[in-house]
XYZ file of C-alpha atoms in Angstrom:
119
model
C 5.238 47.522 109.425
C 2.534 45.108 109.365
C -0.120 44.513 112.125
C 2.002 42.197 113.877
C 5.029 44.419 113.750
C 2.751 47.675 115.185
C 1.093 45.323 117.531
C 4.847 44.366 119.128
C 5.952 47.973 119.293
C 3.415 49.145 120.971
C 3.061 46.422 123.896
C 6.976 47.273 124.046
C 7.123 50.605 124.640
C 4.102 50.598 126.896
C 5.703 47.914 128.875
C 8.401 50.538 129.136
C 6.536 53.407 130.013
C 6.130 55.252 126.181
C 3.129 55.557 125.766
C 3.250 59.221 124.948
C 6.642 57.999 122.613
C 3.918 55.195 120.998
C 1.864 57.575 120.174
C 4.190 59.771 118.369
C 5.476 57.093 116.437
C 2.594 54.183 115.551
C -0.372 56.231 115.633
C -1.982 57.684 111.874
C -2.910 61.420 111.600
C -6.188 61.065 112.130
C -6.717 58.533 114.433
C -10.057 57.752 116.587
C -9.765 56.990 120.246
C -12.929 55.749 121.907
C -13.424 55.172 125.513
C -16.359 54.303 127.629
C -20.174 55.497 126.866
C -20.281 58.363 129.969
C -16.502 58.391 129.609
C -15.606 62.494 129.091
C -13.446 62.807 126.012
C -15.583 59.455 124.772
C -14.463 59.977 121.382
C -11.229 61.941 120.514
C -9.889 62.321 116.818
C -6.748 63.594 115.352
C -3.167 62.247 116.832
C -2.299 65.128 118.802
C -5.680 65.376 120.203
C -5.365 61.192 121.703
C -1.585 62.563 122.610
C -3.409 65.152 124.563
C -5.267 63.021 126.397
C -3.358 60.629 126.916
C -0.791 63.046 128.495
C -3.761 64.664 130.766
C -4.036 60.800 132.024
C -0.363 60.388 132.816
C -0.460 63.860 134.357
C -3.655 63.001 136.752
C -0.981 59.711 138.088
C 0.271 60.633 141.490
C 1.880 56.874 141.322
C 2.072 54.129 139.627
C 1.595 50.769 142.240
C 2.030 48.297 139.249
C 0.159 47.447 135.878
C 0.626 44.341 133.183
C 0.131 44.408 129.828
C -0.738 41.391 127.783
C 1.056 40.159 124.864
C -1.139 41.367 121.435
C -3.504 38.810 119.730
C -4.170 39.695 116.212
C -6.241 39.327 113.599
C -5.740 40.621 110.239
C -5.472 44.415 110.944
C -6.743 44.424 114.294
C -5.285 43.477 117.512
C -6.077 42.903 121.098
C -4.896 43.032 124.241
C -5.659 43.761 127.915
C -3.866 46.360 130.399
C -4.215 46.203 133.936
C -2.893 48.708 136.544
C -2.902 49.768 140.020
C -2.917 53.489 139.970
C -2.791 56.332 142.495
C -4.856 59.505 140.542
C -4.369 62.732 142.347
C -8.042 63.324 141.570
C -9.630 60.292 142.811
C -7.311 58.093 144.995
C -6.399 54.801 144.264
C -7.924 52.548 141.883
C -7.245 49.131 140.367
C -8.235 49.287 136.614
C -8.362 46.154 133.739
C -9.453 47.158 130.405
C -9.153 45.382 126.773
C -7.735 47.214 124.104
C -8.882 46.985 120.394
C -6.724 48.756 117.699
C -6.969 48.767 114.174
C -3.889 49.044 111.569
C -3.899 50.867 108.346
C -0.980 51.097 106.114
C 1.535 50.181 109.321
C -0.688 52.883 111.742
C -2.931 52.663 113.942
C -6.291 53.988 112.702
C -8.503 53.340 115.366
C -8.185 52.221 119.303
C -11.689 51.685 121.813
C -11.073 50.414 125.625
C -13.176 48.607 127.405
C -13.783 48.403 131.020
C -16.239 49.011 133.964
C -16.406 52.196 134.976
């Protein structure tokens, strides 16, 4: 798969709720997940380890109120594009999040994906 291809797949299967499937199944072995500076877990390596967290995540949803997801821009082996949901955490109430996504592509996985948004 190139960039373009990965890109696709995983907008799809987000859009569809598979995130934790995504992971599983576009992301390299030893990917790097960066958040926010401040952010705990601001750098996580390793696929299981951004499976981990991203399950933790998913787990801390009490409900989901609605969310977009932008069709990918890309360039070369990286590609962009923003999320937006309105989440109920069990943790912290409810919160309206946007964020831009940056992930790189290596030999048809992802390598590398950093968020940003305000905290």
């Amino acid at each position: 798969m190139n960039t373009q291809d990965v890109a696709n797949r995983l907008v799809d299967m987000c859009r569809q709720g598979q995130n934790l499937e995504a992971i599983e199944e576009l992301y390299g072995d030893n990917v790097n997940s960066r958040e926010m500076p401040g952010y705990p877990e601001e750098l996580v390596s390793g696929k299981q380890n951004v499976w981990n967290k991203s399950k933790q995540w998913l787990d801390n949803v009490q409900e989901f109120h609605g969310g977009e997801i932008s069709d990918p821009i890309v360039a070369g082996d990286h590609f962009t594009c923003k999320m937006a949901f309105d989440v109920t955490f069990k943790d912290r109430g409810r919160q309206h999040m946007e964020e831009v996504c940056v992930f790189e592509v290596n030999d048809g996985k992802i390598v590398n994906e950093q968020f940003f948004y305000t905290m």
